[in-house]
XYZ file of N, CA and C in Angstrom:
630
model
N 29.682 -22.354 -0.735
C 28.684 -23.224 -1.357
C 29.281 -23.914 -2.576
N 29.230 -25.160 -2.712
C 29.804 -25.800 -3.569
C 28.290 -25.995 -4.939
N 29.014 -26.029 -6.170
C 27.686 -26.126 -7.421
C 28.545 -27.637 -8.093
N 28.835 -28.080 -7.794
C 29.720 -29.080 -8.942
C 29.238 -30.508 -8.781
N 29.088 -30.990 -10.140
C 28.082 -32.321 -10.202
C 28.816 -33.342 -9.255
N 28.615 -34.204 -8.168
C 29.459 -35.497 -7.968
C 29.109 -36.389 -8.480
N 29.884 -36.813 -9.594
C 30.155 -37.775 -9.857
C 31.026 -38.505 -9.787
N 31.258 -40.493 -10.355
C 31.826 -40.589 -10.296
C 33.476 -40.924 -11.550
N 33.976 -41.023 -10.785
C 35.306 -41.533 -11.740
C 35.281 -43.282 -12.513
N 35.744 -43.948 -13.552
C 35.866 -42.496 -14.909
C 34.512 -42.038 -15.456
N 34.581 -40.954 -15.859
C 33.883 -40.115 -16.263
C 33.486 -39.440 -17.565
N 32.869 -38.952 -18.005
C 32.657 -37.743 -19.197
C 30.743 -37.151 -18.558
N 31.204 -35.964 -18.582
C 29.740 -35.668 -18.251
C 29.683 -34.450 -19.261
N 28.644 -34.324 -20.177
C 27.799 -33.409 -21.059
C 26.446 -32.442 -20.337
N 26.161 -31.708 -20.456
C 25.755 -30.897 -20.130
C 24.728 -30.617 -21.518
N 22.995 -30.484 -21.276
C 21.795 -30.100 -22.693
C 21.084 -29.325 -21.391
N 21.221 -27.754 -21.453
C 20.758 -26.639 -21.258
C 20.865 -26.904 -20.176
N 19.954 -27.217 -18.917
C 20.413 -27.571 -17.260
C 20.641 -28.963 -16.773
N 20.749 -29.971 -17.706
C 20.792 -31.220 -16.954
C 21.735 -31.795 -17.720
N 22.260 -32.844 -16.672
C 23.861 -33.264 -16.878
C 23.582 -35.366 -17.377
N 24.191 -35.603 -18.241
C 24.783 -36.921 -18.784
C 25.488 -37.102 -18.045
N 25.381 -38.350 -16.763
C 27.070 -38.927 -16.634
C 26.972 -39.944 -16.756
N 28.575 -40.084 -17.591
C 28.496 -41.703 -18.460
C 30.154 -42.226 -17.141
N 29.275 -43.136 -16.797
C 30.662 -43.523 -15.480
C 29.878 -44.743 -15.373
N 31.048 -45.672 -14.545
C 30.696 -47.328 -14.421
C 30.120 -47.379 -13.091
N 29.767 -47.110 -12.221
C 29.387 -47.040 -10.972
C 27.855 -46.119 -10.773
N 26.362 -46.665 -10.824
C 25.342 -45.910 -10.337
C 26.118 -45.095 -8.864
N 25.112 -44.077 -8.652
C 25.798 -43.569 -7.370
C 24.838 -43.787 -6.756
N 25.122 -43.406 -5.243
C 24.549 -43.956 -3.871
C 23.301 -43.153 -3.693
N 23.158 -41.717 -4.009
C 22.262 -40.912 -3.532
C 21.056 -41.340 -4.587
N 20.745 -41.988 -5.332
C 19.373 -42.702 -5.966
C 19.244 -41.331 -6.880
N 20.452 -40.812 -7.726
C 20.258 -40.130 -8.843
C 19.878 -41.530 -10.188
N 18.580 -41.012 -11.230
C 18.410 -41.901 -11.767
C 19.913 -42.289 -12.930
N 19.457 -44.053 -13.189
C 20.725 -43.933 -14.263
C 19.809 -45.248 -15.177
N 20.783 -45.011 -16.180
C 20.628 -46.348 -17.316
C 22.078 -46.888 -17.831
N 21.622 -48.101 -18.595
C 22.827 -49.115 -19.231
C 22.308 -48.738 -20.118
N 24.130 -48.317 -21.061
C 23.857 -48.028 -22.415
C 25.667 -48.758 -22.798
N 25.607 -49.824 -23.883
C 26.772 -49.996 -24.306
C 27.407 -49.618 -25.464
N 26.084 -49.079 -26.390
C 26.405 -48.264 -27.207
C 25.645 -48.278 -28.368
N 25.719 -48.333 -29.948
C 24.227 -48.696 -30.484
C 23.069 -47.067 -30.615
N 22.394 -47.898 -31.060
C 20.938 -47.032 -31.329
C 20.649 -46.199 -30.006
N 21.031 -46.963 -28.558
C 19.896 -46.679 -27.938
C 20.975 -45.293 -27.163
N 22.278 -45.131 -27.936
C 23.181 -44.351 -27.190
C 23.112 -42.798 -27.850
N 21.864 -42.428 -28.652
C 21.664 -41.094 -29.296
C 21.171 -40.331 -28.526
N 21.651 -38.683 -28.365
C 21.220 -38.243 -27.577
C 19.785 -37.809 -27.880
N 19.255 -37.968 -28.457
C 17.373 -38.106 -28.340
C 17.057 -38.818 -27.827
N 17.596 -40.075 -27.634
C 17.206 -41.587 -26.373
C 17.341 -41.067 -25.537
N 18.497 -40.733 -24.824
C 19.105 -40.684 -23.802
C 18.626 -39.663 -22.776
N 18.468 -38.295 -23.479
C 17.854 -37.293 -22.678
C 16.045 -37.471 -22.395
N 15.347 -38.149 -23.456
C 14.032 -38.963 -23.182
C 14.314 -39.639 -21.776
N 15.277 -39.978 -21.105
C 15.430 -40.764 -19.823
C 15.037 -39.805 -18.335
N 15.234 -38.367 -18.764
C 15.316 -37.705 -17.554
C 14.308 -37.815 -17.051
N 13.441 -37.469 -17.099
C 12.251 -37.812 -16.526
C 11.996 -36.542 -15.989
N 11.990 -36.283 -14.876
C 12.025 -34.953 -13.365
C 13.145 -34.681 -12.868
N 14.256 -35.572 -13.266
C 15.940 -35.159 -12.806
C 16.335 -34.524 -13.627
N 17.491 -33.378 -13.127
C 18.409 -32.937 -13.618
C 19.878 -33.343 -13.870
N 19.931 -34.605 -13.847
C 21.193 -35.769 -13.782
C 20.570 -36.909 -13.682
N 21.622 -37.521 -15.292
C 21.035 -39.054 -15.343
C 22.225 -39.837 -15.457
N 22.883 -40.954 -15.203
C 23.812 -41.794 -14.987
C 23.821 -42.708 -16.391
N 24.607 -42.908 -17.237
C 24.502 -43.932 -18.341
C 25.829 -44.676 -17.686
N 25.567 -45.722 -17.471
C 26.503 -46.563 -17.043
C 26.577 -47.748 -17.813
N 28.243 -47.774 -17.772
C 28.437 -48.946 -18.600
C 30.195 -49.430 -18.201
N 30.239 -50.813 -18.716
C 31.344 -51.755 -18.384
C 32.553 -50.901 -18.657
N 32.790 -49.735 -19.845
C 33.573 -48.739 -20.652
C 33.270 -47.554 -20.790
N 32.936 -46.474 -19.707
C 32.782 -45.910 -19.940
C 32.853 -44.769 -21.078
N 34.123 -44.768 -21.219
C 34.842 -43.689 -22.254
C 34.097 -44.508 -23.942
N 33.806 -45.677 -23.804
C 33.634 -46.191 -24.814
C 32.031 -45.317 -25.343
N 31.070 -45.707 -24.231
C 29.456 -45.926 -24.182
C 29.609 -44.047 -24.575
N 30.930 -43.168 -23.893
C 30.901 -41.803 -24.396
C 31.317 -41.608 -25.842
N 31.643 -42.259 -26.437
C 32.343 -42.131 -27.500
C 30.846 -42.313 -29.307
N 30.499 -43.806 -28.356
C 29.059 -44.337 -28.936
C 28.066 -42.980 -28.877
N 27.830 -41.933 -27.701
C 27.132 -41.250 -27.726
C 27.634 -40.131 -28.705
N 28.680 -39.467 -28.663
C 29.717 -38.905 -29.716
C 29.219 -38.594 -30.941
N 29.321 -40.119 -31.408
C 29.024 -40.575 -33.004
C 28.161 -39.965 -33.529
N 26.855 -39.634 -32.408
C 25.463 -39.164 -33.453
C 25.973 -37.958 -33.627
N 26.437 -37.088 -33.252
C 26.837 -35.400 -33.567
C 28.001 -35.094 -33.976
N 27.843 -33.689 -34.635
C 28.877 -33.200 -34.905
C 29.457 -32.215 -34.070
N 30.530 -32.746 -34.233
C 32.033 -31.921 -32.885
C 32.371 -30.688 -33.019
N 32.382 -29.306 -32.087
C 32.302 -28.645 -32.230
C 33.743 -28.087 -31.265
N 34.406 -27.481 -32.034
C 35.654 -26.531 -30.609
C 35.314 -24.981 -29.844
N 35.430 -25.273 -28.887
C 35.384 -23.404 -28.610
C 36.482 -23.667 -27.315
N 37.076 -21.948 -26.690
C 37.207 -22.048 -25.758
C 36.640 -20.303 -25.188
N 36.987 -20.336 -23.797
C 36.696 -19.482 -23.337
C 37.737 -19.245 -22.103
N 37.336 -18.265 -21.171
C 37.862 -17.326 -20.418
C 37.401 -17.109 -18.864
N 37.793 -17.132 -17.714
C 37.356 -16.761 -16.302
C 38.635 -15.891 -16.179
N 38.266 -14.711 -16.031
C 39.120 -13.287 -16.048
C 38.789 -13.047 -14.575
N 40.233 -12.166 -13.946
C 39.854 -11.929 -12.619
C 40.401 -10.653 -12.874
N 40.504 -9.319 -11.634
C 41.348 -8.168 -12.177
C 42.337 -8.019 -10.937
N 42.675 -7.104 -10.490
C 43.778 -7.147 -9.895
C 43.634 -7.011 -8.332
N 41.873 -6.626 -7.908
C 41.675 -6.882 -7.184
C 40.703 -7.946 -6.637
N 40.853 -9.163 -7.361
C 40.570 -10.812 -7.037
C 38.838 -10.861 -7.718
N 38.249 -9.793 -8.345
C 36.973 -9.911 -8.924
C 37.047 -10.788 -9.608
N 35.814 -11.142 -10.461
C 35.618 -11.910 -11.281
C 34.529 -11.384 -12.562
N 34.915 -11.761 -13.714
C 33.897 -10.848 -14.540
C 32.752 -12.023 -14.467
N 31.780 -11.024 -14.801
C 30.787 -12.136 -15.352
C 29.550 -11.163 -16.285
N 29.052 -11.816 -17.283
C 28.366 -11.262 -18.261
C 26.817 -11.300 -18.057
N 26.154 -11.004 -18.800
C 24.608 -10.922 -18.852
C 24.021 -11.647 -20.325
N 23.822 -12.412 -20.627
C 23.521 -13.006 -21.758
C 22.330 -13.795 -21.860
N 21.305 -13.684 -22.460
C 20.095 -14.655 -23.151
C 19.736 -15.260 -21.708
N 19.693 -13.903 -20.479
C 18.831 -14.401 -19.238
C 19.494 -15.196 -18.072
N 21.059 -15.232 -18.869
C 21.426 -15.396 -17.603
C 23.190 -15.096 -17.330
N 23.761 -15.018 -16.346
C 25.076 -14.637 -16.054
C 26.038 -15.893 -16.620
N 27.149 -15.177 -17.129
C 27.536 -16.532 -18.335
C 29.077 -15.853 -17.703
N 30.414 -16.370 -18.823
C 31.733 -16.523 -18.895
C 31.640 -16.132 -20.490
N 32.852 -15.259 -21.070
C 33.354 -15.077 -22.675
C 33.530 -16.083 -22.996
N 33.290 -16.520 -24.584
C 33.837 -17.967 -24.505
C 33.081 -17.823 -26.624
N 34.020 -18.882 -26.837
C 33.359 -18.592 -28.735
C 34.250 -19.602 -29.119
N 33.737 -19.837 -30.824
C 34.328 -21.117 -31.084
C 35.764 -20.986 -31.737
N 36.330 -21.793 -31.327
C 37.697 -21.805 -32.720
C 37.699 -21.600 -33.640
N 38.258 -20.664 -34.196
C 38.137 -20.613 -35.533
C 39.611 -21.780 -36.677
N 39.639 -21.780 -37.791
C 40.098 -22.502 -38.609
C 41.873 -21.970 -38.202
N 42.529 -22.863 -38.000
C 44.079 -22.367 -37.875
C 44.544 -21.394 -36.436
N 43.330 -22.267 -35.532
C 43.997 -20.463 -34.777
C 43.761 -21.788 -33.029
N 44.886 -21.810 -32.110
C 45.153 -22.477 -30.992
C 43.899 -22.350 -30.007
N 43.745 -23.204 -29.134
C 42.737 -22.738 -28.273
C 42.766 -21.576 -27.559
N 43.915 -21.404 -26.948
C 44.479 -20.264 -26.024
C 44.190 -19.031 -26.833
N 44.668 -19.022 -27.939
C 44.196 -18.000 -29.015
C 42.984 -17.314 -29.048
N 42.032 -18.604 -29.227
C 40.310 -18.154 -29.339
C 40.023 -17.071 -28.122
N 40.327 -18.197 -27.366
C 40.112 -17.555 -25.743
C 40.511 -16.293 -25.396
N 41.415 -16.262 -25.985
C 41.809 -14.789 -25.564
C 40.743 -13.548 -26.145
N 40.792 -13.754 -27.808
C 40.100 -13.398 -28.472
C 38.771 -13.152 -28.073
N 38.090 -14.240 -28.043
C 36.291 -14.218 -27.559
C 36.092 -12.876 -26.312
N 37.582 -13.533 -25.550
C 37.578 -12.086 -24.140
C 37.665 -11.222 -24.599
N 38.060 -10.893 -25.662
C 38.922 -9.249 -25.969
C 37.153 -8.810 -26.661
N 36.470 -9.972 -27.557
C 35.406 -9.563 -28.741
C 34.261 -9.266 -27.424
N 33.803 -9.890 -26.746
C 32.505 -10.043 -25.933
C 32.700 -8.914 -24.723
N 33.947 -8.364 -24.512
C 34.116 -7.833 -23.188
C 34.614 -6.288 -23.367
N 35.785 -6.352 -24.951
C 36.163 -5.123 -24.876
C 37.562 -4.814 -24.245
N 38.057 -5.360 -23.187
C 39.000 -5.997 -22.347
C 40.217 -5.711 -22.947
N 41.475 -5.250 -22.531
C 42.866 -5.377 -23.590
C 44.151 -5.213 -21.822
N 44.954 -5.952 -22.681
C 45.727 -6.364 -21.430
C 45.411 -7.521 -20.732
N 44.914 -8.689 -21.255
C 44.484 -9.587 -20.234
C 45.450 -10.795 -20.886
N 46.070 -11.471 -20.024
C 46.901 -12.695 -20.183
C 46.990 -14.169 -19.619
N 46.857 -15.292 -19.807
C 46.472 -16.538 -19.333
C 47.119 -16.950 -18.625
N 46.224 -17.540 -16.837
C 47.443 -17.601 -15.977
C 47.937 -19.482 -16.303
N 46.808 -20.309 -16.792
C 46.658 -21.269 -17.102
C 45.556 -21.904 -17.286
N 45.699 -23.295 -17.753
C 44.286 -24.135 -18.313
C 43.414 -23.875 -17.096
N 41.715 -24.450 -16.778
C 41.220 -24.742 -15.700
C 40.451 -25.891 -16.202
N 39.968 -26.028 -17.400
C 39.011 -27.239 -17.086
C 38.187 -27.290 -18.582
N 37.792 -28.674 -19.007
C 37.264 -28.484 -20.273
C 35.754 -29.208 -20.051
N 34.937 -28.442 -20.274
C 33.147 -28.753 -20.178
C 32.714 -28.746 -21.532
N 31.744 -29.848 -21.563
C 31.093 -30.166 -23.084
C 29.458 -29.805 -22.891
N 28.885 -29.422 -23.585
C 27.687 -29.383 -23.422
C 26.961 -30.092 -24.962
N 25.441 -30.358 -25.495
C 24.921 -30.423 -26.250
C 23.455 -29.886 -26.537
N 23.593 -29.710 -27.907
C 22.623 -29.037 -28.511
C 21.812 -29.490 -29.989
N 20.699 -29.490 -30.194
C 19.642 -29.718 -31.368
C 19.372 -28.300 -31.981
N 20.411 -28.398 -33.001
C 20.388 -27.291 -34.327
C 19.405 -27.467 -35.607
N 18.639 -27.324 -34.907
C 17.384 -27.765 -36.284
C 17.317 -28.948 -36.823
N 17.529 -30.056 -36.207
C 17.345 -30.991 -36.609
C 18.611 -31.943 -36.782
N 20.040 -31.253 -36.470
C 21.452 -31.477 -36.358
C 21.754 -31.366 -34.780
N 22.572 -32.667 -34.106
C 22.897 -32.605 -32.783
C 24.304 -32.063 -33.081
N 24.789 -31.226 -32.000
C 26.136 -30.813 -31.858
C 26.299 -31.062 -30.210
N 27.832 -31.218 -30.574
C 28.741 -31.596 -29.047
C 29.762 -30.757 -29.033
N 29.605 -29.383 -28.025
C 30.637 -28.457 -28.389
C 31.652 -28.642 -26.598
N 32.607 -29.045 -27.390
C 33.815 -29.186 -25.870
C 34.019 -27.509 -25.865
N 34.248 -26.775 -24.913
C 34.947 -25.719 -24.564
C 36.295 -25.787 -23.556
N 37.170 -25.232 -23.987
C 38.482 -25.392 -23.209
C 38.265 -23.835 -22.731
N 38.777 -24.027 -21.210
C 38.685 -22.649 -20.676
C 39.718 -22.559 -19.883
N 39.700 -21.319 -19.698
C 41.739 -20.721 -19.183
C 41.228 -19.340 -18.085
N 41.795 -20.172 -16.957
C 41.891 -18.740 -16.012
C 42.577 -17.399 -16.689
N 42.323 -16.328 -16.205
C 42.897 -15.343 -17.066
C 42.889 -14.052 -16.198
N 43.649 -13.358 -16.178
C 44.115 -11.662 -15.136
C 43.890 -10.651 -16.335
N 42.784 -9.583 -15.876
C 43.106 -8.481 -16.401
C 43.737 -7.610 -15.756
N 44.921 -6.754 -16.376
C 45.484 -5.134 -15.977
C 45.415 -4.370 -16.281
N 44.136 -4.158 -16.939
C 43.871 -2.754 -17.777
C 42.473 -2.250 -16.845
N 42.550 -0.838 -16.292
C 41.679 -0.326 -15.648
C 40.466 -0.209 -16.419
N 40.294 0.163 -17.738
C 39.265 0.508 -18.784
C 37.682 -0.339 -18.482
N 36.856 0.070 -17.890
C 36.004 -0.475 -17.733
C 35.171 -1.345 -19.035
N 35.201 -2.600 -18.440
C 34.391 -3.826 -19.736
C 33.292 -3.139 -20.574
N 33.080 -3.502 -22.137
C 32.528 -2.531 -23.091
C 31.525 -4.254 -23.425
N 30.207 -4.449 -23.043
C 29.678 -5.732 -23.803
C 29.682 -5.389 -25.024
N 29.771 -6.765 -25.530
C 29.170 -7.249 -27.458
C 27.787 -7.042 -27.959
N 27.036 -5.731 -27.796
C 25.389 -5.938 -27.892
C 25.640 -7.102 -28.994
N 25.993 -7.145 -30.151
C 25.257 -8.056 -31.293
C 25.560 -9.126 -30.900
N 26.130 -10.025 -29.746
C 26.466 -11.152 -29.377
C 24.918 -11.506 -28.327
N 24.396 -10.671 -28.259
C 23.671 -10.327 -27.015
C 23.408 -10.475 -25.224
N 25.217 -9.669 -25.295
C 24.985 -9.285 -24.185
C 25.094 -8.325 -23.506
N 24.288 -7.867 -22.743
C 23.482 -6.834 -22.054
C 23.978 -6.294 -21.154
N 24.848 -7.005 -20.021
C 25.244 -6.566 -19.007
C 27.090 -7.028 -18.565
N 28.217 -6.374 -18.238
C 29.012 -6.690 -17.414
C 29.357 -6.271 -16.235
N 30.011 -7.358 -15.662
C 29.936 -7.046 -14.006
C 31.224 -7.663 -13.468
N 31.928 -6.726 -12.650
C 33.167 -7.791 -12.134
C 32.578 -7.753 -10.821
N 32.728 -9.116 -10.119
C 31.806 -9.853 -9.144
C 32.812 -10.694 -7.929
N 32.236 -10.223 -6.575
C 32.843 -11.169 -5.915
C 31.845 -11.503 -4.764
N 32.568 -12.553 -3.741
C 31.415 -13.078 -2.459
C 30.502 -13.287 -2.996
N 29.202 -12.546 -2.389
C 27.690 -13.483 -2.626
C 27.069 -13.078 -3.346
N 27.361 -12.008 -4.298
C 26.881 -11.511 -5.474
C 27.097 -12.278 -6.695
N 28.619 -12.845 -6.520
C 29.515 -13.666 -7.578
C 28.814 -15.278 -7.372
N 28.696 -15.811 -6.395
C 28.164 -17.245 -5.934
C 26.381 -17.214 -6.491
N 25.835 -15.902 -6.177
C 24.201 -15.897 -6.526
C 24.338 -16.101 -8.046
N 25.373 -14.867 -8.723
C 25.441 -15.225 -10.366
C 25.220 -16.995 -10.746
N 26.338 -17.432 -10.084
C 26.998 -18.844 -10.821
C 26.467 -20.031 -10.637
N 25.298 -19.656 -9.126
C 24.115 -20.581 -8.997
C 23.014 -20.696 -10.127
N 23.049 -19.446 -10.649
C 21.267 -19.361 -11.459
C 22.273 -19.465 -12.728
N 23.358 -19.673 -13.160
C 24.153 -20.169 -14.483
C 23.804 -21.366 -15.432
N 24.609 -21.994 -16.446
C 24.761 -22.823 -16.657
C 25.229 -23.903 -16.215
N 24.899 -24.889 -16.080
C 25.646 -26.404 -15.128
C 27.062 -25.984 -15.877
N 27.448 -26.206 -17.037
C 28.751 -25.664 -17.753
C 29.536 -24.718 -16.745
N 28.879 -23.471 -16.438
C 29.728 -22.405 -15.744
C 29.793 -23.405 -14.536
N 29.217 -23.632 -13.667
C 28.999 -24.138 -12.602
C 30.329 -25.082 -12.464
N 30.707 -25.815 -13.358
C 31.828 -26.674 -13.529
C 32.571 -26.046 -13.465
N 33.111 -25.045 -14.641
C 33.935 -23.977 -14.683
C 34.635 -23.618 -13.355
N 33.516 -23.061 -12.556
C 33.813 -22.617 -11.292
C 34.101 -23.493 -10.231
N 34.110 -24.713 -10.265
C 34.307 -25.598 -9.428
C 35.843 -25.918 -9.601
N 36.156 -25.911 -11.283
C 37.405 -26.212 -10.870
C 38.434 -24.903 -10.609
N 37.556 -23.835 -10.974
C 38.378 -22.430 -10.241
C 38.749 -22.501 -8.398
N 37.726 -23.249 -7.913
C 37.741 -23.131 -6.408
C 38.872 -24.049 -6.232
N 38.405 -25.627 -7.008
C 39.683 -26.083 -6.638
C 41.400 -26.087 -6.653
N 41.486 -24.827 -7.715
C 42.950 -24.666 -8.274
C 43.656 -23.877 -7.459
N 42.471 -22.803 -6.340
C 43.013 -21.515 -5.903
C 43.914 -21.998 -4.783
């Protein structure tokens, strides 16, 4: 079962809790709704997500894409994190329990410290985990959020990753999460359906790398 938005190329797609921004020059065929935005007032994400209506994907299309993304950009402040898709040695996959739903480790950069770094880190803080090493990049998903009255745009860079340590995963209660699970087949696919569109990406480009 495939979860991954189609869209089209070029691209930037954002992600506000389950529904996806794609800012690309081409409406698509299947009558997902879209709008023209070139940039300006009407490119804040309080406009913009006012557009959804009953969809969970809205199209902002424009002559520049990367541009009309950039215009949307402007209203928030930029945020770094990365995170982690850990497998163990027998092809599982972890996956967490967090604020209701099955998530990926993942936390922000801190001041002076590489992405790969964080990532590792967030795995080691949220999971407990030791021995785990990066097999490489997989894919970078942005999502957004309304912080009291402050928009943020947090990119996450995320890195496939192998654990070899038998020690069974220890969660972060004060992070709040509740449950870990290393997951595969239709237990792992049911998780990543009821996820975040974010994970959902995540995992799309896991399928495609394997």
């Amino acid at each position: 079962m495939r979860y991954f938005v189609p869209y089209y190329k070029p691209m930037q797609v954002v992600w506000y809790e389950n529904k996806a921004l794609v800012f690309a020059s081409e409406s698509p065929a299947d009558g997902t709704p879209f709008v023209r935005s070139e940039g300006g007032p009407d490119s804040s994400p309080a406009n913009l997500l006012q557009k959804f209506d009953n969809s969970n994907m809205l199209y902002v299309l424009s002559d520049d894409p990367e541009a009309a993304f950039r215009a949307f950009r402007s209203h928030m402040t930029c945020v770094e994190a990365a995170g982690g898709l850990v497998e163990d040695a027998e092809g599982r996959i972890l996956m967490m329990f967090r604020k209701g739903r099955w998530d990926l480790p993942k936390g922000h950069v801190e001041q002076g410290e590489t992405h790969e770094a964080a990532a590792l880190r967030e795995v080691t803080e949220e999971t407990g985990l030791r021995q785990v090493r990066i097999l490489g990049p997989l894919t970078d998903t942005r999502h957004c959020y309304d912080t009291y009255g402050r928009w943020e745009l947090k990119r996450t860079r995320w890195y496939r990753m192998r654990c070899t340590h038998p020690a069974p995963p220890v969660p972060q209660r004060e992070e709040g999460i509740t449950e870990i699970e290393w997951m595969r087949g239709a237990e792992l696919w049911k998780a990543v359906g009821s996820s975040y569109g974010t994970i959902r990406d995540v995992f799309d480009a896991y399928v495609k790398q394997r």
